[in-house]
Short mmCIF file of C-alpha atoms in Angstrom, two decimals:
data_model
loop_
_atom_site.label_atom_id
_atom_site.label_comp_id
_atom_site.label_asym_id
_atom_site.label_seq_id
_atom_site.Cartn_x
_atom_site.Cartn_y
_atom_site.Cartn_z
CA UNK U 1 89.15 -35.15 44.42
CA UNK U 2 85.52 -33.92 43.88
CA UNK U 3 85.25 -31.35 41.18
CA UNK U 4 82.59 -28.71 41.89
CA UNK U 5 80.75 -27.12 38.96
CA UNK U 6 81.13 -23.22 39.05
CA UNK U 7 77.84 -21.48 39.86
CA UNK U 8 77.77 -19.65 36.49
CA UNK U 9 77.91 -23.11 34.65
CA UNK U 10 75.42 -24.77 37.02
CA UNK U 11 73.00 -21.84 36.53
CA UNK U 12 73.35 -22.19 32.67
CA UNK U 13 72.71 -25.96 32.96
CA UNK U 14 69.71 -25.40 35.18
CA UNK U 15 68.13 -22.93 32.72
CA UNK U 16 68.67 -25.35 29.82
CA UNK U 17 67.18 -28.23 31.82
CA UNK U 18 64.09 -26.18 32.97
CA UNK U 19 63.46 -24.89 29.38
CA UNK U 20 63.66 -28.46 28.06
CA UNK U 21 61.45 -29.82 30.75
CA UNK U 22 58.77 -27.21 30.53
CA UNK U 23 58.70 -27.28 26.60
CA UNK U 24 59.15 -30.78 25.41
CA UNK U 25 58.94 -29.76 21.75
CA UNK U 26 61.33 -26.82 22.08
CA UNK U 27 64.49 -26.91 19.73
CA UNK U 28 67.66 -25.23 20.85
CA UNK U 29 69.27 -23.13 18.20
CA UNK U 30 71.95 -21.08 19.95
CA UNK U 31 74.31 -23.33 21.94
CA UNK U 32 77.63 -23.18 20.06
CA UNK U 33 78.93 -20.00 21.68
CA UNK U 34 78.49 -21.64 25.04
CA UNK U 35 80.93 -24.47 24.06
CA UNK U 36 83.88 -22.18 23.50
CA UNK U 37 83.30 -20.07 26.63
CA UNK U 38 86.44 -19.90 28.77
CA UNK U 39 84.67 -21.10 31.93
CA UNK U 40 83.16 -24.17 30.16
CA UNK U 41 86.56 -25.11 28.58
CA UNK U 42 88.35 -24.74 31.96
CA UNK U 43 85.87 -27.06 33.56
CA UNK U 44 86.05 -29.44 30.66
CA UNK U 45 89.84 -29.53 31.04
CA UNK U 46 89.60 -30.31 34.73
CA UNK U 47 87.01 -33.07 34.23
CA UNK U 48 89.08 -34.70 31.47
CA UNK U 49 92.29 -34.61 33.50
CA UNK U 50 90.45 -36.08 36.53
CA UNK U 51 89.64 -39.17 34.33
CA UNK U 52 93.42 -39.76 33.96
CA UNK U 53 93.18 -41.00 30.42
CA UNK U 54 96.20 -41.91 28.25
CA UNK U 55 97.30 -39.75 25.22
CA UNK U 56 95.75 -40.21 21.79
CA UNK U 57 97.39 -40.72 18.46
CA UNK U 58 99.46 -37.45 18.76
CA UNK U 59 101.19 -38.79 21.92
CA UNK U 60 100.53 -35.60 23.85
CA UNK U 61 99.76 -36.10 27.62
CA UNK U 62 98.59 -33.67 30.28
CA UNK U 63 102.09 -33.10 31.68
CA UNK U 64 103.41 -32.05 28.20
CA UNK U 65 100.62 -29.49 27.94
CA UNK U 66 101.13 -28.09 31.33
CA UNK U 67 104.89 -27.90 31.12
CA UNK U 68 104.80 -26.55 27.47
CA UNK U 69 102.48 -23.82 26.40
CA UNK U 70 100.47 -24.03 29.63
CA UNK U 71 96.79 -24.86 30.14
CA UNK U 72 95.46 -21.27 29.68
CA UNK U 73 97.23 -20.85 26.26
CA UNK U 74 96.16 -24.31 25.22
CA UNK U 75 92.52 -23.65 26.03
CA UNK U 76 92.67 -20.23 24.40
CA UNK U 77 93.88 -21.78 21.07
CA UNK U 78 91.00 -24.34 21.26
CA UNK U 79 88.53 -21.56 21.91
CA UNK U 80 89.75 -19.52 19.00
CA UNK U 81 89.57 -22.58 16.67
CA UNK U 82 85.97 -23.16 17.65
CA UNK U 83 85.07 -19.53 17.22
CA UNK U 84 86.60 -19.53 13.75
CA UNK U 85 85.07 -22.80 12.97
CA UNK U 86 88.52 -24.01 11.97
CA UNK U 87 88.51 -26.91 14.53
CA UNK U 88 88.94 -30.27 13.05
CA UNK U 89 88.81 -33.46 15.02
CA UNK U 90 91.98 -35.66 15.16
CA UNK U 91 92.05 -39.32 14.63
CA UNK U 92 91.11 -41.89 17.27
CA UNK U 93 93.61 -44.39 18.69
CA UNK U 94 92.25 -47.88 18.92
CA UNK U 95 93.40 -50.17 21.81
CA UNK U 96 92.14 -53.65 22.35
CA UNK U 97 90.89 -54.39 25.87
CA UNK U 98 90.66 -58.07 26.99
CA UNK U 99 87.19 -59.27 28.17
CA UNK U 100 86.37 -61.88 30.67
CA UNK U 101 85.43 -64.40 28.05
CA UNK U 102 88.87 -64.07 26.32
CA UNK U 103 87.74 -61.93 23.38
CA UNK U 104 88.94 -58.33 22.85
CA UNK U 105 86.85 -55.17 22.99
CA UNK U 106 87.93 -52.21 20.94
CA UNK U 107 88.37 -48.93 22.85
CA UNK U 108 88.77 -45.59 20.93
CA UNK U 109 90.92 -42.93 22.59
CA UNK U 110 90.58 -39.41 21.21
CA UNK U 111 93.39 -36.87 21.67
CA UNK U 112 93.21 -34.73 24.89
CA UNK U 113 92.28 -31.77 22.64
CA UNK U 114 89.21 -33.56 21.26
CA UNK U 115 88.30 -34.96 24.70
CA UNK U 116 88.23 -31.33 26.04
CA UNK U 117 85.95 -30.17 23.26
CA UNK U 118 83.68 -33.16 23.61
CA UNK U 119 83.42 -32.61 27.41
CA UNK U 120 82.57 -28.97 26.83
CA UNK U 121 79.86 -29.98 24.34
CA UNK U 122 78.57 -32.57 26.79
CA UNK U 123 78.31 -29.99 29.58
CA UNK U 124 76.01 -27.97 27.36
CA UNK U 125 74.06 -30.77 25.81
CA UNK U 126 73.48 -33.10 28.67
CA UNK U 127 70.92 -31.00 30.67
CA UNK U 128 68.64 -30.70 27.52
CA UNK U 129 68.51 -34.45 27.04
CA UNK U 130 68.41 -35.20 30.78
CA UNK U 131 65.04 -33.47 30.76
CA UNK U 132 63.69 -36.11 28.35
CA UNK U 133 65.17 -39.28 29.57
CA UNK U 134 62.86 -41.91 31.17
CA UNK U 135 62.94 -43.02 34.85
CA UNK U 136 63.89 -46.57 33.99
CA UNK U 137 67.20 -45.39 32.43
CA UNK U 138 70.14 -45.31 34.81
CA UNK U 139 73.36 -45.42 32.97
CA UNK U 140 75.73 -42.40 32.54
CA UNK U 141 73.28 -39.86 33.93
CA UNK U 142 73.74 -37.28 36.58
CA UNK U 143 72.40 -38.48 40.02
CA UNK U 144 71.66 -41.89 38.66
CA UNK U 145 73.66 -44.95 39.63
CA UNK U 146 74.05 -48.75 39.03
CA UNK U 147 72.64 -49.29 42.61
CA UNK U 148 69.44 -47.45 41.66
CA UNK U 149 69.11 -49.83 38.65
CA UNK U 150 69.65 -52.83 41.00
CA UNK U 151 66.96 -51.32 43.33
CA UNK U 152 64.46 -51.07 40.49
CA UNK U 153 65.02 -54.69 39.64
CA UNK U 154 64.62 -55.65 43.34
CA UNK U 155 61.28 -53.73 43.42
CA UNK U 156 60.09 -55.58 40.32
CA UNK U 157 61.05 -58.87 41.86
CA UNK U 158 59.11 -57.97 44.97
CA UNK U 159 56.10 -57.35 42.78
CA UNK U 160 56.34 -60.98 41.49
CA UNK U 161 57.99 -60.15 38.07
CA UNK U 162 60.28 -63.16 38.32
CA UNK U 163 60.33 -64.11 34.64
CA UNK U 164 63.42 -62.23 33.36
CA UNK U 165 64.47 -61.40 29.77
CA UNK U 166 68.22 -60.98 30.19
CA UNK U 167 68.96 -59.06 27.04
CA UNK U 168 72.16 -58.51 25.20
CA UNK U 169 72.52 -56.22 22.19
CA UNK U 170 74.71 -57.40 19.32
CA UNK U 171 77.72 -54.97 18.82
CA UNK U 172 75.58 -52.00 19.88
CA UNK U 173 78.32 -49.29 19.70
CA UNK U 174 79.26 -50.44 16.17
CA UNK U 175 75.61 -50.59 15.04
CA UNK U 176 74.22 -47.14 15.80
CA UNK U 177 73.10 -45.60 12.47
CA UNK U 178 74.51 -42.06 12.15
CA UNK U 179 71.41 -40.75 10.26
CA UNK U 180 68.97 -41.90 12.88
CA UNK U 181 71.20 -40.75 15.71
CA UNK U 182 71.56 -37.29 14.23
CA UNK U 183 67.83 -37.03 13.67
CA UNK U 184 67.35 -37.92 17.30
CA UNK U 185 69.82 -35.14 18.36
CA UNK U 186 68.07 -32.61 15.98
CA UNK U 187 64.74 -33.30 17.68
CA UNK U 188 66.24 -30.95 20.39
CA UNK U 189 69.31 -29.22 18.98
CA UNK U 190 69.16 -27.42 15.61
CA UNK U 191 72.28 -25.33 16.03
CA UNK U 192 74.15 -26.37 12.83
CA UNK U 193 77.65 -25.79 14.34
CA UNK U 194 76.98 -28.11 17.19
CA UNK U 195 75.56 -30.83 14.83
CA UNK U 196 78.63 -30.41 12.71
CA UNK U 197 80.90 -31.03 15.69
CA UNK U 198 79.07 -34.24 16.42
CA UNK U 199 79.29 -35.36 12.78
CA UNK U 200 83.08 -34.83 12.89
CA UNK U 201 83.44 -37.08 15.96
CA UNK U 202 81.26 -39.84 14.47
CA UNK U 203 83.30 -39.91 11.21
CA UNK U 204 86.76 -39.48 12.79
CA UNK U 205 89.31 -41.96 11.35
CA UNK U 206 90.26 -44.73 13.82
CA UNK U 207 93.88 -45.70 13.83
CA UNK U 208 94.84 -49.19 14.93
CA UNK U 209 97.18 -51.95 13.97
CA UNK U 210 96.85 -53.67 10.59
CA UNK U 211 97.42 -57.42 9.99
CA UNK U 212 101.13 -56.73 9.56
CA UNK U 213 101.33 -54.95 12.96
CA UNK U 214 101.77 -51.41 11.50
CA UNK U 215 99.57 -48.38 12.25
CA UNK U 216 96.77 -48.02 9.86
CA UNK U 217 93.19 -46.61 9.52
CA UNK U 218 90.95 -49.50 10.56
CA UNK U 219 87.63 -47.74 10.43
CA UNK U 220 85.93 -44.32 10.48
CA UNK U 221 86.31 -41.77 7.77
CA UNK U 222 83.71 -39.84 5.66
CA UNK U 223 82.22 -43.03 4.40
CA UNK U 224 81.36 -44.31 7.86
CA UNK U 225 77.62 -44.63 8.31
CA UNK U 226 77.37 -46.52 11.55
CA UNK U 227 78.95 -46.70 15.03
CA UNK U 228 80.36 -44.48 17.67
CA UNK U 229 83.74 -45.50 19.23
CA UNK U 230 83.67 -46.53 22.86
CA UNK U 231 86.03 -44.40 24.85
CA UNK U 232 85.12 -40.92 23.61
CA UNK U 233 83.72 -38.48 26.16
CA UNK U 234 80.65 -37.78 24.20
CA UNK U 235 79.94 -41.43 23.25
CA UNK U 236 78.02 -42.47 26.41
CA UNK U 237 75.63 -39.54 26.06
CA UNK U 238 75.07 -40.16 22.25
CA UNK U 239 74.58 -44.01 22.84
CA UNK U 240 72.24 -43.37 25.75
CA UNK U 241 70.30 -40.84 23.67
CA UNK U 242 69.79 -43.34 20.86
CA UNK U 243 68.55 -46.13 23.18
CA UNK U 244 66.23 -43.47 24.72
CA UNK U 245 64.15 -44.15 21.59
CA UNK U 246 63.59 -47.65 22.92
CA UNK U 247 62.48 -46.19 26.33
CA UNK U 248 60.26 -43.68 24.69
CA UNK U 249 58.43 -46.20 22.54
CA UNK U 250 58.09 -48.55 25.51
CA UNK U 251 56.68 -45.71 27.61
CA UNK U 252 54.36 -44.10 25.04
CA UNK U 253 52.77 -47.35 23.95
CA UNK U 254 52.37 -48.25 27.62
CA UNK U 255 53.82 -51.68 26.95
CA UNK U 256 54.91 -52.25 30.53
CA UNK U 257 51.42 -51.90 31.94
CA UNK U 258 49.76 -53.86 29.12
CA UNK U 259 52.04 -56.86 29.39
CA UNK U 260 52.82 -56.56 33.16
CA UNK U 261 56.50 -56.09 32.52
CA UNK U 262 59.18 -53.72 33.76
CA UNK U 263 62.11 -52.47 31.74
CA UNK U 264 65.36 -51.49 33.59
CA UNK U 265 68.16 -50.10 31.42
CA UNK U 266 71.69 -49.09 32.27
CA UNK U 267 73.26 -47.78 28.98
CA UNK U 268 73.21 -50.76 26.51
CA UNK U 269 72.57 -53.34 29.30
CA UNK U 270 68.93 -53.92 30.11
CA UNK U 271 66.49 -56.51 31.48
CA UNK U 272 62.79 -56.97 31.21
CA UNK U 273 61.10 -58.44 34.29
CA UNK U 274 57.69 -60.07 33.57
CA UNK U 275 54.95 -61.24 35.87
CA UNK U 276 53.71 -63.92 33.41
CA UNK U 277 54.80 -65.05 30.02
CA UNK U 278 57.87 -63.63 28.31
CA UNK U 279 57.02 -64.13 24.59
CA UNK U 280 54.93 -61.04 24.08
CA UNK U 281 57.39 -58.57 25.83
CA UNK U 282 60.28 -60.23 23.92
CA UNK U 283 58.45 -59.86 20.59
CA UNK U 284 57.69 -56.19 21.41
CA UNK U 285 61.39 -55.61 22.27
CA UNK U 286 62.54 -57.10 18.99
CA UNK U 287 60.09 -54.96 17.09
CA UNK U 288 61.35 -51.88 18.65
CA UNK U 289 64.99 -52.80 18.13
CA UNK U 290 64.29 -53.68 14.50
CA UNK U 291 62.92 -50.13 13.92
CA UNK U 292 66.16 -48.82 15.44
CA UNK U 293 68.33 -51.04 13.18
CA UNK U 294 69.63 -52.89 16.23
CA UNK U 295 69.53 -56.65 16.95
CA UNK U 296 69.50 -58.86 20.02
CA UNK U 297 72.46 -61.29 20.37
CA UNK U 298 70.33 -64.41 20.32
CA UNK U 299 73.20 -66.60 21.80
CA UNK U 300 73.52 -64.29 24.91
CA UNK U 301 69.88 -63.23 25.35
CA UNK U 302 68.04 -65.70 27.67
CA UNK U 303 64.98 -66.18 29.68
CA UNK U 304 65.62 -66.73 33.40
CA UNK U 305 63.24 -67.77 36.18
CA UNK U 306 64.46 -65.72 39.10
CA UNK U 307 62.78 -68.17 41.47
CA UNK U 308 64.98 -71.07 40.26
CA UNK U 309 68.19 -69.45 38.98
CA UNK U 310 70.10 -66.21 39.20
CA UNK U 311 70.85 -63.71 36.42
CA UNK U 312 73.87 -61.34 36.01
CA UNK U 313 73.38 -57.60 35.87
CA UNK U 314 76.05 -54.85 36.41
CA UNK U 315 78.36 -57.27 38.17
CA UNK U 316 75.69 -58.59 40.62
CA UNK U 317 73.89 -61.94 40.75
CA UNK U 318 70.14 -61.50 41.31
CA UNK U 319 67.55 -64.07 42.19
CA UNK U 320 64.65 -64.60 44.76
CA UNK U 321 65.01 -66.63 47.85
CA UNK U 322 62.52 -68.01 50.33
CA UNK U 323 62.47 -66.49 53.80
CA UNK U 324 61.90 -68.55 56.94
CA UNK U 325 58.24 -67.55 56.69
CA UNK U 326 57.97 -68.73 53.22
CA UNK U 327 57.99 -65.20 51.63
CA UNK U 328 60.03 -64.69 48.47
CA UNK U 329 62.41 -61.72 48.53
CA UNK U 330 65.11 -60.44 46.21
CA UNK U 331 68.56 -61.78 46.94
CA UNK U 332 71.38 -59.79 45.46
CA UNK U 333 75.07 -60.28 45.90
CA UNK U 334 78.34 -59.71 44.09
CA UNK U 335 78.64 -62.16 41.32
CA UNK U 336 81.10 -65.11 41.27
CA UNK U 337 82.84 -63.41 38.32
CA UNK U 338 83.38 -60.19 40.18
CA UNK U 339 84.71 -62.20 43.25
CA UNK U 340 87.19 -64.09 41.03
CA UNK U 341 88.29 -60.81 39.34
CA UNK U 342 89.19 -59.15 42.59
CA UNK U 343 90.92 -62.35 43.83
CA UNK U 344 92.98 -62.34 40.64
CA UNK U 345 93.94 -58.67 41.28
CA UNK U 346 94.91 -59.46 44.82
CA UNK U 347 97.12 -62.32 43.63
CA UNK U 348 98.89 -60.10 41.18
CA UNK U 349 99.65 -57.56 43.84
CA UNK U 350 100.92 -60.13 46.33
CA UNK U 351 102.78 -62.48 43.80
CA UNK U 352 106.20 -63.87 44.38
CA UNK U 353 107.67 -61.44 41.90
CA UNK U 354 106.53 -58.48 44.12
CA UNK U 355 108.55 -59.26 47.19
CA UNK U 356 111.20 -56.76 46.15
CA UNK U 357 108.76 -53.92 46.67
CA UNK U 358 108.46 -52.13 50.09
CA UNK U 359 105.68 -53.82 52.09
CA UNK U 360 104.05 -50.39 52.48
CA UNK U 361 103.50 -50.18 48.69
CA UNK U 362 102.11 -53.64 48.49
CA UNK U 363 99.61 -53.01 51.33
CA UNK U 364 98.66 -49.62 49.75
CA UNK U 365 97.83 -51.36 46.49
CA UNK U 366 95.93 -54.07 48.20
CA UNK U 367 93.89 -51.53 50.10
CA UNK U 368 93.19 -49.46 47.06
CA UNK U 369 91.84 -52.63 45.19
CA UNK U 370 89.73 -53.75 48.25
CA UNK U 371 88.27 -50.35 48.97
CA UNK U 372 87.31 -49.84 45.33
CA UNK U 373 85.66 -53.23 45.08
CA UNK U 374 83.89 -52.81 48.40
CA UNK U 375 82.57 -49.35 47.61
CA UNK U 376 80.57 -50.82 44.71
CA UNK U 377 79.73 -54.32 45.81
CA UNK U 378 78.85 -53.76 49.53
CA UNK U 379 75.33 -53.59 48.78
CA UNK U 380 72.32 -55.61 49.80
CA UNK U 381 73.09 -59.33 50.53
CA UNK U 382 76.86 -59.21 50.46
CA UNK U 383 77.98 -61.09 53.52
CA UNK U 384 79.01 -64.47 52.01
CA UNK U 385 81.00 -62.99 49.09
CA UNK U 386 82.67 -60.35 51.28
CA UNK U 387 83.78 -62.96 53.72
CA UNK U 388 85.35 -64.89 50.82
CA UNK U 389 87.25 -61.85 49.57
CA UNK U 390 88.29 -60.78 53.10
CA UNK U 391 89.66 -64.31 53.89
CA UNK U 392 91.51 -64.37 50.51
CA UNK U 393 93.10 -60.97 51.09
CA UNK U 394 94.39 -62.04 54.42
CA UNK U 395 95.72 -65.28 53.03
CA UNK U 396 97.44 -63.57 50.17
CA UNK U 397 99.17 -60.98 52.39
CA UNK U 398 100.20 -63.78 54.74
CA UNK U 399 101.71 -65.81 51.88
CA UNK U 400 103.42 -62.67 50.64
CA UNK U 401 105.01 -62.09 54.10
CA UNK U 402 106.04 -65.73 54.26
CA UNK U 403 107.89 -65.43 50.95
CA UNK U 404 109.34 -62.13 51.94
CA UNK U 405 110.64 -63.30 55.33
CA UNK U 406 111.40 -66.89 54.24
CA UNK U 407 108.96 -68.48 56.68
CA UNK U 408 108.61 -72.05 55.41
CA UNK U 409 106.22 -73.46 57.97
CA UNK U 410 102.53 -72.54 57.44
CA UNK U 411 101.63 -72.89 61.14
CA UNK U 412 104.37 -70.51 62.13
CA UNK U 413 103.18 -67.91 59.67
CA UNK U 414 99.68 -68.19 61.10
CA UNK U 415 101.02 -67.50 64.55
CA UNK U 416 103.35 -64.76 63.43
CA UNK U 417 100.78 -63.03 61.14
CA UNK U 418 97.29 -63.46 62.58
CA UNK U 419 94.49 -61.17 61.42
CA UNK U 420 95.14 -58.70 64.12
CA UNK U 421 98.74 -58.17 63.01
CA UNK U 422 97.79 -57.92 59.43
CA UNK U 423 95.23 -55.23 60.15
CA UNK U 424 97.01 -53.29 62.95
CA UNK U 425 100.71 -53.55 62.21
CA UNK U 426 100.63 -53.74 58.38
CA UNK U 427 97.41 -51.72 57.93
CA UNK U 428 95.53 -54.15 55.72
CA UNK U 429 91.99 -52.92 55.01
CA UNK U 430 89.44 -55.01 56.77
CA UNK U 431 86.45 -55.64 54.48
CA UNK U 432 83.10 -55.37 56.13
CA UNK U 433 81.25 -58.72 56.32
CA UNK U 434 77.85 -57.43 57.44
CA UNK U 435 75.41 -57.45 54.54
CA UNK U 436 75.00 -54.12 52.84
CA UNK U 437 71.13 -54.27 52.87
CA UNK U 438 69.46 -51.12 51.99
CA UNK U 439 66.56 -52.29 54.11
CA UNK U 440 65.63 -55.43 55.98
CA UNK U 441 63.62 -58.05 54.09
CA UNK U 442 61.07 -60.33 55.56
#
């Protein structure tokens, strides 16, 4: 469900944005009272609930709050704590999320109470910093998207910038120095109460499992000097704000024009597309990151010639191809990894152990997975990859029906469950197989 920002809050955000845009050196000193405003907290609650996150270390979920003291009373208590300045952040629950390469990524889950306060703070802070962010930054910003970042890369490829620095930052979220981050925030916000809130969240203890499997503090605390946990509502804004320093130095020193290179950044993922050699742009990038106390992951950062090979960005494989007329054009499709990921998900939904479930539920879950994948990847040159996924989804549902109805012969199952029956009788979502081009290429 689409959440609409109330006019009063939208008006406030617009005023903050315009003030920040018109006066680049202005520092905001009276923001704290906006955070505990009832309308701001109500919207923050609705946004946090819409994200459907799990409970934090206190184990309190949305249902418990709604059936207990009620949302209005819950928010009233938070508002009073903020007004009295007696609010103290709770600990963060760490969960480990498996990555595609088999390693684990730590995710920090604050309590719902802390997520609501963080969201309220974000609603007030974001318009101010949005006025400063550069055009080539696309991650976690209003009215910016991954597809716009892909379009920017495509435009650079059209311009002949086919030598690509595919950059990877080493443990970025764990490396952000608090002192420099707070100095960056203070360039715009000097309200001490707001800065104190941010300090609390940066130094919140993180509770995870120790070596013996018991709950223990694994990081954080007052001695913490670096890092912001992934998973907090405010973390994307803070991490984006810190890397804005990279954008700003790149822009102010006119590095792109001098070196004929384009920077495209989506949060902590970025690429530099060069018309000629890559050593100078790479050296400039390392110099900037060194000033920020950040480092490139040398093993994962690579130079790619987009005329000869593809590079991965935001789930897409990007390269240039030759048209029939001999003109090079950007060729962008869902990556092989993203195709394998959706295939694995379809296999899980239609596995042998799922035949006990009503067929309507199985098809519902299939369609949900297919529509979600399609809504993101049906973009530009998607025909071949979409045909693979479409065919796989039909095969998996057909196999599932064979197991469910004990049809042993494959030929019989093809006759009994052709594509038309899968789509019309069982309601399987039919993936589009026409390329999702934004515009025709040569």
